[in-house]
Amino acid sequence: KFTNAEGEDKTVYAGQLIDPTGQCKSSMWCDVGITEDELPIVVRLENARIRAWQGIPDVTIDNANQVIRLEQKPWQDINVENHVIEVDLSELAKSGSRVGISTVATVVSVRDDCGIIWRCPECRRTLSDDNCQVHGDVVGTRDIRMRMVIDDGQASGSVIIGSEPTLAFLDTDLSGFEDMLAEKGQFGFAQSLRERLLGRQLKVDGRSIVDDQGMMIIANVIEAVEVDAVLAATESRSKWGLN
């Protein structure tokens, strides 16, 4: 809810749209008559506007007449809880920012600053010596983050893994993670990640942000991909015409 320039109280409803090609955000500047207990429902949108947030499409609905309910689905069932589209990393690098993607590439770098970080309680920016670039000296909020770079031979991108997917990947909880850091130290923790992941394939689910500085993926889930070495060698020889 907010108050506009005319002093009127307004409400913006935020939602998520999905179809077989992917998903995106939606902003509804009116009550479209859909209650949460009805979801998910199938609709057709007419004359909607497309805006962008961090380069990711946001479908904007200005009045309820733009939303038409459909009785039948024009496609097969979609898993609304975990709907992701598999996309090559090189294709992601050439396209705009996207939500709900899954890609596989090789880990080529793990950053030293993996582990505990401190964020500004106001804007969530990472602090440097208890200082926020926007809000100055603040008492930070502790968070967990891993950062690495993946490459598929044609394109590369940074991967940011937050607290929940980090703990899930390491198969631990916050207490176990703190014990791990206490034992290894932050640099030792990053080094253990390098030993585990460098040169290995990683499956990353999340959203991609593509801008002038390159590509970044905010991960919801990461998973190490087990590769059959014999099969991989056979495919490589076949690809390059070797006996």
mmCIF file of C-alpha atoms in Angstrom:
data_model
loop_
_atom_site.group_PDB
_atom_site.id
_atom_site.type_symbol
_atom_site.label_atom_id
_atom_site.label_comp_id
_atom_site.label_asym_id
_atom_site.label_seq_id
_atom_site.Cartn_x
_atom_site.Cartn_y
_atom_site.Cartn_z
ATOM 1 C CA LYS A 1 0.000 0.000 0.000
ATOM 2 C CA PHE A 2 1.116 3.556 -0.668
ATOM 3 C CA THR A 3 -0.187 7.107 -1.003
ATOM 4 C CA ASN A 4 0.068 8.681 -4.466
ATOM 5 C CA ALA A 5 0.840 12.297 -5.379
ATOM 6 C CA GLU A 6 -2.874 13.162 -5.124
ATOM 7 C CA GLY A 7 -3.036 11.880 -1.553
ATOM 8 C CA GLU A 8 -5.012 8.775 -2.495
ATOM 9 C CA ASP A 9 -4.337 5.442 -0.797
ATOM 10 C CA LYS A 10 -3.432 2.801 -3.379
ATOM 11 C CA THR A 11 -2.689 -0.906 -3.231
ATOM 12 C CA VAL A 12 -0.397 -2.808 -5.600
ATOM 13 C CA TYR A 13 -0.779 -6.581 -5.692
ATOM 14 C CA ALA A 14 2.333 -8.603 -6.530
ATOM 15 C CA GLY A 15 2.113 -11.992 -8.201
ATOM 16 C CA GLN A 16 3.977 -14.596 -10.184
ATOM 17 C CA LEU A 17 3.078 -15.726 -13.716
ATOM 18 C CA ILE A 18 4.228 -18.993 -15.271
ATOM 19 C CA ASP A 19 3.755 -20.788 -18.566
ATOM 20 C CA PRO A 20 5.706 -23.572 -20.311
ATOM 21 C CA THR A 21 8.389 -21.078 -21.429
ATOM 22 C CA GLY A 22 9.246 -19.782 -17.950
ATOM 23 C CA GLN A 23 8.023 -17.361 -15.314
ATOM 24 C CA CYS A 24 8.034 -13.663 -14.444
ATOM 25 C CA LYS A 25 6.692 -11.212 -11.915
ATOM 26 C CA SER A 26 3.364 -9.403 -12.160
ATOM 27 C CA SER A 27 2.211 -6.096 -10.659
ATOM 28 C CA MET A 28 -1.549 -5.492 -10.422
ATOM 29 C CA TRP A 29 -2.631 -1.917 -9.765
ATOM 30 C CA CYS A 30 -6.197 -2.975 -9.006
ATOM 31 C CA ASP A 31 -8.125 -5.774 -7.343
ATOM 32 C CA VAL A 32 -8.557 -8.385 -10.092
ATOM 33 C CA GLY A 33 -10.892 -10.536 -8.008
ATOM 34 C CA ILE A 34 -8.508 -13.433 -7.407
ATOM 35 C CA THR A 35 -8.133 -14.788 -3.887
ATOM 36 C CA GLU A 36 -5.091 -16.670 -2.668
ATOM 37 C CA ASP A 37 -7.038 -19.861 -1.926
ATOM 38 C CA GLU A 38 -8.044 -20.070 -5.622
ATOM 39 C CA LEU A 39 -4.464 -20.253 -6.850
ATOM 40 C CA PRO A 40 -3.151 -21.471 -9.166
ATOM 41 C CA ILE A 41 -5.605 -20.427 -11.877
ATOM 42 C CA VAL A 42 -5.242 -20.064 -15.648
ATOM 43 C CA VAL A 43 -5.840 -16.630 -17.186
ATOM 44 C CA ARG A 44 -5.390 -14.773 -20.440
ATOM 45 C CA LEU A 45 -4.025 -11.234 -20.198
ATOM 46 C CA GLU A 46 -5.031 -8.577 -22.714
ATOM 47 C CA ASN A 47 -3.418 -5.168 -23.297
ATOM 48 C CA ALA A 48 -1.091 -5.577 -20.315
ATOM 49 C CA ARG A 49 2.075 -3.501 -20.041
ATOM 50 C CA ILE A 50 5.556 -4.996 -19.789
ATOM 51 C CA ARG A 51 8.041 -3.285 -17.513
ATOM 52 C CA ALA A 52 11.320 -4.574 -16.127
ATOM 53 C CA TRP A 53 12.912 -4.988 -12.714
ATOM 54 C CA GLN A 54 16.669 -5.685 -12.816
ATOM 55 C CA GLY A 55 16.110 -6.512 -16.479
ATOM 56 C CA ILE A 56 13.500 -9.181 -15.617
ATOM 57 C CA PRO A 57 10.066 -8.718 -17.249
ATOM 58 C CA ASP A 58 7.241 -7.539 -14.991
ATOM 59 C CA VAL A 59 3.738 -7.829 -16.448
ATOM 60 C CA THR A 60 1.733 -4.811 -15.272
ATOM 61 C CA ILE A 61 -2.067 -4.984 -15.042
ATOM 62 C CA ASP A 62 -3.930 -1.687 -14.714
ATOM 63 C CA ASN A 63 -7.571 -2.832 -14.576
ATOM 64 C CA ALA A 64 -9.501 -6.026 -13.918
ATOM 65 C CA ASN A 65 -10.852 -6.205 -17.488
ATOM 66 C CA GLN A 66 -7.379 -7.174 -18.680
ATOM 67 C CA VAL A 67 -7.583 -10.481 -16.782
ATOM 68 C CA ILE A 68 -9.770 -13.190 -18.343
ATOM 69 C CA ARG A 69 -10.159 -16.510 -16.566
ATOM 70 C CA LEU A 70 -9.891 -19.664 -18.664
ATOM 71 C CA GLU A 71 -11.774 -22.848 -17.843
ATOM 72 C CA GLN A 72 -9.293 -25.125 -19.610
ATOM 73 C CA LYS A 73 -5.508 -25.112 -19.594
ATOM 74 C CA PRO A 74 -3.918 -24.534 -23.017
ATOM 75 C CA TRP A 75 -0.975 -26.735 -21.960
ATOM 76 C CA GLN A 76 -0.198 -29.742 -19.778
ATOM 77 C CA ASP A 77 0.113 -29.442 -16.008
ATOM 78 C CA ILE A 78 2.993 -27.324 -14.685
ATOM 79 C CA ASN A 79 4.677 -27.857 -11.331
ATOM 80 C CA VAL A 80 4.041 -24.411 -9.878
ATOM 81 C CA GLU A 81 6.193 -25.135 -6.817
ATOM 82 C CA ASN A 82 9.366 -25.843 -8.791
ATOM 83 C CA HIS A 83 8.933 -24.689 -12.393
ATOM 84 C CA VAL A 84 12.300 -24.116 -14.046
ATOM 85 C CA ILE A 85 13.430 -24.062 -17.672
ATOM 86 C CA GLU A 86 16.723 -25.693 -18.640
ATOM 87 C CA VAL A 87 18.867 -23.188 -20.537
ATOM 88 C CA ASP A 88 22.496 -23.352 -21.688
ATOM 89 C CA LEU A 89 24.727 -20.837 -19.915
ATOM 90 C CA SER A 90 25.817 -19.380 -23.263
ATOM 91 C CA GLU A 91 22.169 -18.771 -24.191
ATOM 92 C CA LEU A 92 21.527 -17.050 -20.860
ATOM 93 C CA ALA A 93 24.496 -14.753 -21.473
ATOM 94 C CA LYS A 94 23.036 -13.635 -24.805
ATOM 95 C CA SER A 95 19.468 -13.139 -23.571
ATOM 96 C CA GLY A 96 17.868 -10.756 -21.119
ATOM 97 C CA SER A 97 17.501 -11.378 -17.402
ATOM 98 C CA ARG A 98 15.262 -14.332 -16.578
ATOM 99 C CA VAL A 99 13.490 -15.962 -13.635
ATOM 100 C CA GLY A 100 13.105 -19.697 -13.092
ATOM 101 C CA ILE A 101 16.071 -21.022 -15.046
ATOM 102 C CA SER A 102 18.295 -24.058 -14.604
ATOM 103 C CA THR A 103 21.743 -24.369 -16.144
ATOM 104 C CA VAL A 104 24.777 -26.655 -15.898
ATOM 105 C CA ALA A 105 28.387 -25.490 -16.261
ATOM 106 C CA THR A 106 31.858 -26.054 -14.831
ATOM 107 C CA VAL A 107 33.076 -24.279 -11.691
ATOM 108 C CA VAL A 108 36.224 -22.337 -12.617
ATOM 109 C CA SER A 109 36.614 -20.042 -9.599
ATOM 110 C CA VAL A 110 35.558 -19.858 -5.937
ATOM 111 C CA ARG A 111 35.803 -16.485 -4.192
ATOM 112 C CA ASP A 112 37.758 -16.018 -0.950
ATOM 113 C CA ASP A 113 34.823 -14.218 0.706
ATOM 114 C CA CYS A 114 32.607 -17.316 0.881
ATOM 115 C CA GLY A 115 31.205 -17.753 4.387
ATOM 116 C CA ILE A 116 29.804 -15.245 6.895
ATOM 117 C CA ILE A 117 29.087 -11.731 5.654
ATOM 118 C CA TRP A 118 27.400 -8.720 7.256
ATOM 119 C CA ARG A 119 24.590 -6.788 5.601
ATOM 120 C CA CYS A 120 23.066 -3.361 6.128
ATOM 121 C CA PRO A 121 19.759 -3.787 8.019
ATOM 122 C CA GLU A 122 18.218 -1.049 5.862
ATOM 123 C CA CYS A 123 19.176 -1.962 2.280
ATOM 124 C CA ARG A 124 20.786 -5.433 2.574
ATOM 125 C CA ARG A 125 24.021 -4.248 0.934
ATOM 126 C CA THR A 126 27.192 -6.009 2.046
ATOM 127 C CA LEU A 127 29.110 -4.029 4.668
ATOM 128 C CA SER A 128 32.793 -3.181 4.605
ATOM 129 C CA ASP A 129 34.209 -2.593 8.106
ATOM 130 C CA ASP A 130 30.665 -2.030 9.474
ATOM 131 C CA ASN A 131 30.069 0.641 6.835
ATOM 132 C CA CYS A 132 27.290 0.736 4.236
ATOM 133 C CA GLN A 133 27.874 2.700 1.031
ATOM 134 C CA VAL A 134 24.402 4.248 1.401
ATOM 135 C CA HIS A 135 23.632 4.376 5.139
ATOM 136 C CA GLY A 136 27.105 4.832 6.611
ATOM 137 C CA ASP A 137 28.137 3.129 9.860
ATOM 138 C CA VAL A 138 25.502 0.605 10.933
ATOM 139 C CA VAL A 139 25.128 -2.486 13.107
ATOM 140 C CA GLY A 140 25.122 -5.226 10.509
ATOM 141 C CA THR A 141 22.939 -8.302 10.146
ATOM 142 C CA ARG A 142 24.802 -11.588 9.771
ATOM 143 C CA ASP A 143 24.243 -13.638 6.628
ATOM 144 C CA ILE A 144 25.780 -16.579 4.742
ATOM 145 C CA ARG A 145 26.951 -16.385 1.142
ATOM 146 C CA MET A 146 29.016 -18.315 -1.369
ATOM 147 C CA ARG A 147 30.303 -16.816 -4.626
ATOM 148 C CA MET A 148 31.815 -18.629 -7.573
ATOM 149 C CA VAL A 149 32.195 -18.472 -11.352
ATOM 150 C CA ILE A 150 30.910 -21.095 -13.780
ATOM 151 C CA ASP A 151 31.815 -21.574 -17.452
ATOM 152 C CA ASP A 152 30.431 -23.793 -20.224
ATOM 153 C CA GLY A 153 33.225 -23.205 -22.746
ATOM 154 C CA GLN A 154 31.329 -20.434 -24.528
ATOM 155 C CA ALA A 155 30.255 -18.122 -21.730
ATOM 156 C CA SER A 156 30.862 -17.565 -18.040
ATOM 157 C CA GLY A 157 28.891 -16.043 -15.207
ATOM 158 C CA SER A 158 29.039 -15.332 -11.486
ATOM 159 C CA VAL A 159 26.871 -17.368 -9.125
ATOM 160 C CA ILE A 160 25.643 -15.943 -5.812
ATOM 161 C CA ILE A 161 24.398 -18.544 -3.334
ATOM 162 C CA GLY A 162 22.576 -17.260 -0.270
ATOM 163 C CA SER A 163 22.092 -18.742 3.181
ATOM 164 C CA GLU A 164 19.349 -21.303 2.559
ATOM 165 C CA PRO A 165 20.779 -22.907 -0.608
ATOM 166 C CA THR A 166 24.286 -22.845 0.911
ATOM 167 C CA LEU A 167 23.191 -24.769 4.001
ATOM 168 C CA ALA A 168 21.186 -27.199 1.855
ATOM 169 C CA PHE A 169 24.174 -27.825 -0.440
ATOM 170 C CA LEU A 170 26.495 -28.417 2.519
ATOM 171 C CA ASP A 171 23.845 -30.599 4.205
ATOM 172 C CA THR A 172 24.114 -28.732 7.494
ATOM 173 C CA ASP A 173 22.331 -26.157 9.624
ATOM 174 C CA LEU A 174 23.481 -22.771 10.934
ATOM 175 C CA SER A 175 25.090 -24.280 14.029
ATOM 176 C CA GLY A 176 26.968 -26.854 11.958
ATOM 177 C CA PHE A 177 28.079 -24.157 9.527
ATOM 178 C CA GLU A 178 29.437 -22.016 12.356
ATOM 179 C CA ASP A 179 31.345 -25.018 13.720
ATOM 180 C CA MET A 180 32.803 -25.609 10.243
ATOM 181 C CA LEU A 181 33.983 -21.996 9.991
ATOM 182 C CA ALA A 182 35.399 -22.074 13.520
ATOM 183 C CA GLU A 183 37.442 -25.127 12.591
ATOM 184 C CA LYS A 184 38.624 -24.082 9.122
ATOM 185 C CA GLY A 185 38.425 -20.287 9.154
ATOM 186 C CA GLN A 186 36.901 -18.331 6.280
ATOM 187 C CA PHE A 187 39.860 -18.865 3.944
ATOM 188 C CA GLY A 188 40.048 -22.551 4.833
ATOM 189 C CA PHE A 189 36.336 -22.910 4.122
ATOM 190 C CA ALA A 190 36.766 -21.326 0.677
ATOM 191 C CA GLN A 191 39.725 -23.622 0.022
ATOM 192 C CA SER A 192 37.640 -26.679 0.914
ATOM 193 C CA LEU A 193 35.024 -25.548 -1.601
ATOM 194 C CA ARG A 194 37.719 -25.268 -4.272
ATOM 195 C CA GLU A 195 38.908 -28.790 -3.558
ATOM 196 C CA ARG A 196 35.349 -30.046 -3.812
ATOM 197 C CA LEU A 197 34.071 -28.051 -6.785
ATOM 198 C CA LEU A 198 36.805 -26.672 -9.069
ATOM 199 C CA GLY A 199 36.674 -28.362 -12.450
ATOM 200 C CA ARG A 200 33.380 -30.064 -11.645
ATOM 201 C CA GLN A 201 29.996 -29.438 -13.177
ATOM 202 C CA LEU A 202 27.400 -27.599 -11.116
ATOM 203 C CA LYS A 203 23.652 -27.459 -11.714
ATOM 204 C CA VAL A 204 22.248 -24.060 -10.740
ATOM 205 C CA ASP A 205 18.552 -23.160 -10.438
ATOM 206 C CA GLY A 206 17.541 -19.533 -9.898
ATOM 207 C CA ARG A 207 17.314 -16.228 -11.739
ATOM 208 C CA SER A 208 19.815 -14.615 -14.072
ATOM 209 C CA ILE A 209 20.680 -10.921 -14.249
ATOM 210 C CA VAL A 210 22.368 -9.764 -17.446
ATOM 211 C CA ASP A 211 23.721 -6.223 -17.808
ATOM 212 C CA ASP A 212 26.725 -4.301 -19.121
ATOM 213 C CA GLN A 213 28.940 -5.849 -16.441
ATOM 214 C CA GLY A 214 28.153 -9.422 -17.481
ATOM 215 C CA MET A 215 25.911 -12.155 -16.140
ATOM 216 C CA MET A 216 25.085 -13.120 -12.580
ATOM 217 C CA ILE A 217 22.875 -15.945 -11.349
ATOM 218 C CA ILE A 218 21.133 -15.690 -7.972
ATOM 219 C CA ALA A 219 20.828 -19.344 -7.011
ATOM 220 C CA ASN A 220 17.853 -20.939 -5.286
ATOM 221 C CA VAL A 221 19.342 -24.440 -5.520
ATOM 222 C CA ILE A 222 22.793 -25.753 -6.458
ATOM 223 C CA GLU A 223 23.787 -29.359 -6.991
ATOM 224 C CA ALA A 224 27.058 -30.997 -7.979
ATOM 225 C CA VAL A 225 26.631 -33.056 -11.149
ATOM 226 C CA GLU A 226 28.172 -36.505 -11.143
ATOM 227 C CA VAL A 227 29.898 -37.212 -14.472
ATOM 228 C CA ASP A 228 30.635 -40.678 -15.851
ATOM 229 C CA ALA A 229 34.318 -40.244 -16.764
ATOM 230 C CA VAL A 230 34.345 -43.132 -19.254
ATOM 231 C CA LEU A 231 31.203 -41.906 -21.006
ATOM 232 C CA ALA A 232 32.512 -38.318 -21.063
ATOM 233 C CA ALA A 233 35.789 -39.479 -22.643
ATOM 234 C CA THR A 234 33.894 -41.493 -25.268
ATOM 235 C CA GLU A 235 31.683 -38.524 -26.143
ATOM 236 C CA SER A 236 34.730 -36.245 -26.375
ATOM 237 C CA ARG A 237 36.543 -38.622 -28.745
ATOM 238 C CA SER A 238 33.414 -38.927 -30.870
ATOM 239 C CA LYS A 239 32.973 -35.151 -30.964
ATOM 240 C CA TRP A 240 36.519 -34.562 -32.221
ATOM 241 C CA GLY A 241 36.664 -37.611 -34.505
ATOM 242 C CA LEU A 242 39.283 -39.460 -32.464
ATOM 243 C CA ASN A 243 39.594 -43.246 -32.244
#
